């Protein structure tokens, strides 16, 4: 476990972020494996079938996983404040919530998966493939949700390495099992999704084993199995808003997907590819954001306000620098990024992807600011502002996407992402500046008290 309230700030952030970065890389690899393997082995229609499910999966699973991030904020704050009993109570409460929400969402979503795809106006030629893939993924979401919760809980204690180890093993197993399911047993999209769920379940078992053997802060006795109403309310106050925030953002993504569905199979296949490239671009941004959420939470619990400001500035510099570098490489080498997923003969998809990279890549720097500032605010236990930002993202993304559909203009449709980032940062930047000023005053008062 790592205490982020002490020591060199930059060194501590980098040491904590690197395993997060590697973990997020393998998470993207984990998710990308479906797209890459399906695209290369089953063809364009199967690739589009997987791509068409992304927004729905994000809406439902994203809610549960966003909630786990909120549940573990209290864990990190209590760890920073040296409240060992509070840490144990927080872990149990969050585990209950994760299991309950996963079961409820799995049952409901599997029942209505067909209706959800119809609402998305999924093209008829990929409807059945999308339904098969999504049914398995949503039916087994408890595995991915438990991995997210246990990983977030360990990170709250400053342990970013163990979730990485679990994910590396799961990623390798996923790739092997997916190829076997498709090429040996000819299970198609069902085999692809089933292999992913099985690999996730293995990572969960590993994390439970590790916690039992190595994490005494999460060891509980029978007296802790019953949680108080006060604990429930405290976790609901942070967990549910962050879950809804993820869902609000996902609704905006669904609007974008519907708009792309109206543009035909080429547009859907393009989105399946570029969404994976976006994930790679976001890796360091998301990683720095996750690091700042834990860093801010622990230091807030320890009342180390000056360190929060210092950590924020360093994180922003790293994330924005990466975003500019990656955008330059992506736009310059766009052809090679796209043909890693699909045959060079699909020229229409390659051209649409290139256009997407230029429009969205030019605003990656703004996305970096969004991830770092939003995560910092969340780490302080403020669920209100990030939720408002989620609504703003929804309004901007949906509004621009709908306008693009009315014009049947691909450029306008894909501009909905940068529009959403602009809307969100318009709220986050003033809020962050206000926070920095308040923490600076508190830090100055602490120095005067010492003198």
Short mmCIF file of N, CA and C in Angstrom, two decimals, residues 137-246:
data_model
loop_
_atom_site.label_atom_id
_atom_site.label_comp_id
_atom_site.label_asym_id
_atom_site.label_seq_id
_atom_site.Cartn_x
_atom_site.Cartn_y
_atom_site.Cartn_z
N UNK A 137 -22.20 -10.14 -23.11
CA UNK A 137 -21.43 -9.13 -22.39
C UNK A 137 -22.22 -8.57 -21.20
N UNK A 138 -23.50 -8.29 -21.41
CA UNK A 138 -24.32 -7.73 -20.33
C UNK A 138 -24.71 -8.81 -19.32
N UNK A 139 -24.92 -10.01 -19.79
CA UNK A 139 -25.27 -11.09 -18.89
C UNK A 139 -24.14 -11.42 -17.91
N UNK A 140 -22.90 -11.19 -18.34
CA UNK A 140 -21.76 -11.48 -17.48
C UNK A 140 -21.10 -10.25 -16.90
N UNK A 141 -21.82 -9.14 -16.84
CA UNK A 141 -21.20 -7.88 -16.41
C UNK A 141 -20.71 -7.89 -14.96
N UNK A 142 -21.21 -8.82 -14.15
CA UNK A 142 -20.77 -8.85 -12.75
C UNK A 142 -19.25 -9.07 -12.67
N UNK A 143 -18.69 -9.78 -13.64
CA UNK A 143 -17.24 -10.01 -13.65
C UNK A 143 -16.48 -8.71 -13.87
N UNK A 144 -16.89 -7.93 -14.88
CA UNK A 144 -16.20 -6.68 -15.16
C UNK A 144 -16.43 -5.66 -14.06
N UNK A 145 -17.62 -5.66 -13.48
CA UNK A 145 -17.92 -4.70 -12.41
C UNK A 145 -17.14 -5.00 -11.13
N UNK A 146 -17.02 -6.29 -10.80
CA UNK A 146 -16.24 -6.65 -9.62
C UNK A 146 -14.76 -6.35 -9.82
N UNK A 147 -14.27 -6.58 -11.04
CA UNK A 147 -12.88 -6.21 -11.29
C UNK A 147 -12.69 -4.71 -11.10
N UNK A 148 -13.62 -3.91 -11.62
CA UNK A 148 -13.51 -2.46 -11.49
C UNK A 148 -13.55 -2.04 -10.02
N UNK A 149 -14.45 -2.64 -9.25
CA UNK A 149 -14.56 -2.25 -7.84
C UNK A 149 -13.31 -2.64 -7.05
N UNK A 150 -12.89 -3.88 -7.19
CA UNK A 150 -11.72 -4.34 -6.44
C UNK A 150 -10.47 -3.56 -6.83
N UNK A 151 -10.35 -3.24 -8.11
CA UNK A 151 -9.21 -2.44 -8.57
C UNK A 151 -9.25 -1.05 -7.98
N UNK A 152 -10.42 -0.42 -8.00
CA UNK A 152 -10.56 0.93 -7.43
C UNK A 152 -10.30 0.92 -5.93
N UNK A 153 -10.74 -0.14 -5.26
CA UNK A 153 -10.53 -0.24 -3.82
C UNK A 153 -9.04 -0.35 -3.49
N UNK A 154 -8.32 -1.15 -4.25
CA UNK A 154 -6.88 -1.28 -4.02
C UNK A 154 -6.15 0.03 -4.35
N UNK A 155 -6.57 0.69 -5.40
CA UNK A 155 -5.96 1.98 -5.75
C UNK A 155 -6.21 3.02 -4.68
N UNK A 156 -7.35 2.93 -4.02
CA UNK A 156 -7.66 3.87 -2.94
C UNK A 156 -6.62 3.77 -1.83
N UNK A 157 -6.00 2.61 -1.68
CA UNK A 157 -4.95 2.41 -0.68
C UNK A 157 -3.56 2.67 -1.27
N UNK A 158 -3.52 3.17 -2.51
CA UNK A 158 -2.25 3.48 -3.14
C UNK A 158 -1.62 2.31 -3.87
N UNK A 159 -2.36 1.21 -4.05
CA UNK A 159 -1.84 0.02 -4.73
C UNK A 159 -2.36 0.00 -6.16
N UNK A 160 -1.53 0.45 -7.09
CA UNK A 160 -1.93 0.44 -8.50
C UNK A 160 -1.28 -0.70 -9.27
N UNK A 161 -0.42 -1.49 -8.63
CA UNK A 161 0.30 -2.55 -9.32
C UNK A 161 -0.50 -3.85 -9.42
N UNK A 162 -1.16 -4.23 -8.34
CA UNK A 162 -1.86 -5.52 -8.33
C UNK A 162 -2.98 -5.59 -9.37
N UNK A 163 -3.83 -4.54 -9.51
CA UNK A 163 -4.83 -4.59 -10.58
C UNK A 163 -4.19 -4.75 -11.95
N UNK A 164 -3.00 -4.19 -12.13
CA UNK A 164 -2.29 -4.35 -13.39
C UNK A 164 -1.94 -5.81 -13.63
N UNK A 165 -1.40 -6.49 -12.62
CA UNK A 165 -1.01 -7.89 -12.78
C UNK A 165 -2.23 -8.75 -13.15
N UNK A 166 -3.34 -8.48 -12.50
CA UNK A 166 -4.56 -9.25 -12.78
C UNK A 166 -5.02 -9.03 -14.22
N UNK A 167 -4.90 -7.79 -14.67
CA UNK A 167 -5.37 -7.46 -16.00
C UNK A 167 -4.47 -8.00 -17.09
N UNK A 168 -3.17 -8.03 -16.83
CA UNK A 168 -2.24 -8.59 -17.82
C UNK A 168 -2.57 -10.06 -18.08
N UNK A 169 -2.76 -10.80 -17.01
CA UNK A 169 -3.10 -12.22 -17.15
C UNK A 169 -4.43 -12.38 -17.89
N UNK A 170 -5.42 -11.58 -17.50
CA UNK A 170 -6.74 -11.68 -18.13
C UNK A 170 -6.67 -11.31 -19.61
N UNK A 171 -5.88 -10.30 -19.96
CA UNK A 171 -5.77 -9.87 -21.35
C UNK A 171 -5.17 -10.95 -22.22
N UNK A 172 -4.11 -11.57 -21.72
CA UNK A 172 -3.47 -12.65 -22.48
C UNK A 172 -4.44 -13.82 -22.66
N UNK A 173 -5.11 -14.19 -21.57
CA UNK A 173 -6.08 -15.28 -21.65
C UNK A 173 -7.22 -14.96 -22.61
N UNK A 174 -7.66 -13.69 -22.59
CA UNK A 174 -8.75 -13.27 -23.46
C UNK A 174 -8.38 -13.45 -24.94
N UNK A 175 -7.20 -13.01 -25.31
CA UNK A 175 -6.77 -13.11 -26.70
C UNK A 175 -6.68 -14.58 -27.13
N UNK A 176 -6.06 -15.40 -26.28
CA UNK A 176 -5.92 -16.83 -26.61
C UNK A 176 -7.28 -17.50 -26.74
N UNK A 177 -8.13 -17.29 -25.73
CA UNK A 177 -9.43 -17.96 -25.72
C UNK A 177 -10.33 -17.46 -26.85
N UNK A 178 -10.17 -16.19 -27.21
CA UNK A 178 -11.03 -15.66 -28.28
C UNK A 178 -10.65 -16.27 -29.63
N UNK A 179 -9.38 -16.37 -29.89
CA UNK A 179 -8.95 -17.02 -31.14
C UNK A 179 -9.40 -18.47 -31.18
N UNK A 180 -9.26 -19.16 -30.06
CA UNK A 180 -9.68 -20.56 -30.01
C UNK A 180 -11.19 -20.68 -30.23
N UNK A 181 -11.96 -19.81 -29.59
CA UNK A 181 -13.42 -19.87 -29.72
C UNK A 181 -13.87 -19.62 -31.15
N UNK A 182 -13.19 -18.69 -31.84
CA UNK A 182 -13.61 -18.33 -33.20
C UNK A 182 -13.04 -19.28 -34.25
N UNK A 183 -11.74 -19.55 -34.17
CA UNK A 183 -11.07 -20.31 -35.24
C UNK A 183 -11.14 -21.82 -35.06
N UNK A 184 -11.18 -22.27 -33.78
CA UNK A 184 -11.21 -23.72 -33.54
C UNK A 184 -12.63 -24.23 -33.38
N UNK A 185 -13.40 -23.56 -32.53
CA UNK A 185 -14.77 -24.03 -32.25
C UNK A 185 -15.83 -23.34 -33.10
N UNK A 186 -15.42 -22.32 -33.87
CA UNK A 186 -16.33 -21.64 -34.80
C UNK A 186 -17.58 -21.10 -34.09
N UNK A 187 -17.37 -20.47 -32.95
CA UNK A 187 -18.48 -19.95 -32.16
C UNK A 187 -18.84 -18.51 -32.50
N UNK A 188 -18.11 -17.91 -33.41
CA UNK A 188 -18.44 -16.57 -33.89
C UNK A 188 -18.46 -15.52 -32.79
N UNK A 189 -19.43 -14.62 -32.87
CA UNK A 189 -19.52 -13.51 -31.91
C UNK A 189 -19.86 -14.00 -30.51
N UNK A 190 -20.59 -15.09 -30.40
CA UNK A 190 -20.87 -15.66 -29.08
C UNK A 190 -19.57 -16.07 -28.40
N UNK A 191 -18.70 -16.74 -29.14
CA UNK A 191 -17.42 -17.18 -28.58
C UNK A 191 -16.53 -16.02 -28.21
N UNK A 192 -16.56 -14.97 -29.03
CA UNK A 192 -15.75 -13.79 -28.75
C UNK A 192 -16.12 -13.15 -27.43
N UNK A 193 -17.42 -12.92 -27.21
CA UNK A 193 -17.88 -12.27 -25.98
C UNK A 193 -17.74 -13.19 -24.77
N UNK A 194 -17.99 -14.50 -24.95
CA UNK A 194 -17.87 -15.44 -23.83
C UNK A 194 -16.42 -15.53 -23.35
N UNK A 195 -15.47 -15.49 -24.27
CA UNK A 195 -14.06 -15.53 -23.90
C UNK A 195 -13.68 -14.31 -23.07
N UNK A 196 -14.22 -13.17 -23.44
CA UNK A 196 -13.93 -11.93 -22.70
C UNK A 196 -14.45 -12.01 -21.27
N UNK A 197 -15.68 -12.47 -21.10
CA UNK A 197 -16.27 -12.58 -19.76
C UNK A 197 -15.50 -13.57 -18.90
N UNK A 198 -15.11 -14.70 -19.48
CA UNK A 198 -14.38 -15.71 -18.72
C UNK A 198 -13.03 -15.17 -18.25
N UNK A 199 -12.36 -14.44 -19.11
CA UNK A 199 -11.07 -13.86 -18.74
C UNK A 199 -11.23 -12.83 -17.61
N UNK A 200 -12.30 -12.05 -17.67
CA UNK A 200 -12.58 -11.08 -16.60
C UNK A 200 -12.85 -11.78 -15.28
N UNK A 201 -13.57 -12.88 -15.32
CA UNK A 201 -13.88 -13.63 -14.09
C UNK A 201 -12.60 -14.16 -13.44
N UNK A 202 -11.65 -14.57 -14.25
CA UNK A 202 -10.37 -15.06 -13.71
C UNK A 202 -9.63 -13.94 -13.00
N UNK A 203 -9.66 -12.73 -13.56
CA UNK A 203 -8.99 -11.59 -12.91
C UNK A 203 -9.63 -11.26 -11.57
N UNK A 204 -10.94 -11.43 -11.47
CA UNK A 204 -11.64 -11.17 -10.21
C UNK A 204 -11.21 -12.17 -9.14
N UNK A 205 -11.14 -13.43 -9.50
CA UNK A 205 -10.70 -14.45 -8.54
C UNK A 205 -9.30 -14.16 -8.03
N UNK A 206 -8.43 -13.72 -8.92
CA UNK A 206 -7.07 -13.38 -8.50
C UNK A 206 -7.07 -12.23 -7.49
N UNK A 207 -7.87 -11.20 -7.74
CA UNK A 207 -7.90 -10.05 -6.84
C UNK A 207 -8.46 -10.42 -5.47
N UNK A 208 -9.48 -11.25 -5.43
CA UNK A 208 -10.01 -11.70 -4.13
C UNK A 208 -8.94 -12.49 -3.37
N UNK A 209 -8.23 -13.33 -4.08
CA UNK A 209 -7.16 -14.11 -3.44
C UNK A 209 -6.08 -13.19 -2.89
N UNK A 210 -5.70 -12.19 -3.67
CA UNK A 210 -4.66 -11.27 -3.23
C UNK A 210 -5.08 -10.49 -1.99
N UNK A 211 -6.31 -10.01 -1.99
CA UNK A 211 -6.82 -9.25 -0.84
C UNK A 211 -6.81 -10.12 0.42
N UNK A 212 -7.20 -11.36 0.27
CA UNK A 212 -7.22 -12.27 1.42
C UNK A 212 -5.82 -12.50 1.97
N UNK A 213 -4.84 -12.57 1.08
CA UNK A 213 -3.47 -12.90 1.51
C UNK A 213 -2.65 -11.68 1.91
N UNK A 214 -2.88 -10.52 1.26
CA UNK A 214 -1.93 -9.42 1.35
C UNK A 214 -2.49 -8.08 1.83
N UNK A 215 -3.81 -7.96 1.98
CA UNK A 215 -4.38 -6.63 2.28
C UNK A 215 -5.16 -6.68 3.59
N UNK A 216 -4.47 -6.55 4.74
CA UNK A 216 -5.17 -6.59 6.03
C UNK A 216 -6.16 -5.45 6.22
N UNK A 217 -5.96 -4.34 5.52
CA UNK A 217 -6.90 -3.22 5.62
C UNK A 217 -8.30 -3.60 5.15
N UNK A 218 -8.42 -4.65 4.33
CA UNK A 218 -9.71 -5.09 3.82
C UNK A 218 -10.18 -6.39 4.47
N UNK A 219 -9.45 -6.87 5.49
CA UNK A 219 -9.89 -8.06 6.19
C UNK A 219 -11.00 -7.70 7.16
N UNK A 220 -12.08 -8.45 7.13
CA UNK A 220 -13.25 -8.11 7.94
C UNK A 220 -13.69 -9.32 8.76
N UNK A 221 -14.41 -9.04 9.83
CA UNK A 221 -15.00 -10.11 10.62
C UNK A 221 -16.52 -10.05 10.50
N UNK A 222 -17.20 -10.97 11.16
CA UNK A 222 -18.65 -11.07 11.01
C UNK A 222 -19.38 -9.80 11.44
N UNK A 223 -18.82 -9.10 12.42
CA UNK A 223 -19.50 -7.90 12.93
C UNK A 223 -19.58 -6.79 11.87
N UNK A 224 -18.73 -6.86 10.87
CA UNK A 224 -18.70 -5.81 9.84
C UNK A 224 -19.58 -6.15 8.64
N UNK A 225 -20.16 -7.35 8.62
CA UNK A 225 -20.97 -7.74 7.47
C UNK A 225 -22.29 -6.98 7.43
N UNK A 226 -22.72 -6.47 8.55
CA UNK A 226 -23.93 -5.67 8.60
C UNK A 226 -23.53 -4.20 8.58
N UNK A 227 -23.95 -3.50 7.54
CA UNK A 227 -23.56 -2.10 7.40
C UNK A 227 -24.67 -1.20 7.94
N UNK A 228 -24.27 -0.06 8.48
CA UNK A 228 -25.23 0.88 9.05
C UNK A 228 -25.87 1.75 7.96
N UNK A 229 -27.01 2.33 8.31
CA UNK A 229 -27.67 3.23 7.37
C UNK A 229 -26.80 4.45 7.08
N UNK A 230 -26.04 4.88 8.07
CA UNK A 230 -25.14 6.01 7.88
C UNK A 230 -24.08 5.70 6.82
N UNK A 231 -23.53 4.49 6.88
CA UNK A 231 -22.54 4.09 5.88
C UNK A 231 -23.17 4.01 4.49
N UNK A 232 -24.36 3.44 4.43
CA UNK A 232 -25.05 3.32 3.14
C UNK A 232 -25.29 4.70 2.53
N UNK A 233 -25.80 5.62 3.33
CA UNK A 233 -26.09 6.97 2.83
C UNK A 233 -24.83 7.68 2.36
N UNK A 234 -23.76 7.52 3.13
CA UNK A 234 -22.50 8.19 2.78
C UNK A 234 -21.97 7.70 1.44
N UNK A 235 -22.10 6.40 1.18
CA UNK A 235 -21.60 5.85 -0.07
C UNK A 235 -22.55 6.12 -1.23
N UNK A 236 -23.84 6.09 -0.97
CA UNK A 236 -24.82 6.42 -2.01
C UNK A 236 -24.61 7.85 -2.49
N UNK A 237 -24.30 8.74 -1.58
CA UNK A 237 -24.13 10.17 -1.90
C UNK A 237 -23.03 10.38 -2.94
N UNK A 238 -22.02 9.53 -2.94
CA UNK A 238 -20.93 9.65 -3.91
C UNK A 238 -21.04 8.64 -5.05
N UNK A 239 -21.49 7.42 -4.72
CA UNK A 239 -21.50 6.36 -5.73
C UNK A 239 -22.54 6.57 -6.82
N UNK A 240 -23.78 6.81 -6.45
CA UNK A 240 -24.84 6.93 -7.45
C UNK A 240 -24.65 8.13 -8.38
N UNK A 241 -24.31 9.32 -7.86
CA UNK A 241 -24.09 10.43 -8.81
C UNK A 241 -22.99 10.14 -9.83
N UNK A 242 -21.92 9.47 -9.40
CA UNK A 242 -20.86 9.16 -10.35
C UNK A 242 -21.29 8.08 -11.34
N UNK A 243 -22.17 7.17 -10.90
CA UNK A 243 -22.73 6.21 -11.83
C UNK A 243 -23.63 6.88 -12.86
N UNK A 244 -24.49 7.78 -12.38
CA UNK A 244 -25.37 8.51 -13.30
C UNK A 244 -24.57 9.41 -14.23
N UNK A 245 -23.48 9.96 -13.72
CA UNK A 245 -22.63 10.80 -14.55
C UNK A 245 -22.11 10.00 -15.74
N UNK A 246 -21.65 8.78 -15.48
CA UNK A 246 -21.17 7.92 -16.57
C UNK A 246 -22.29 7.61 -17.55
#
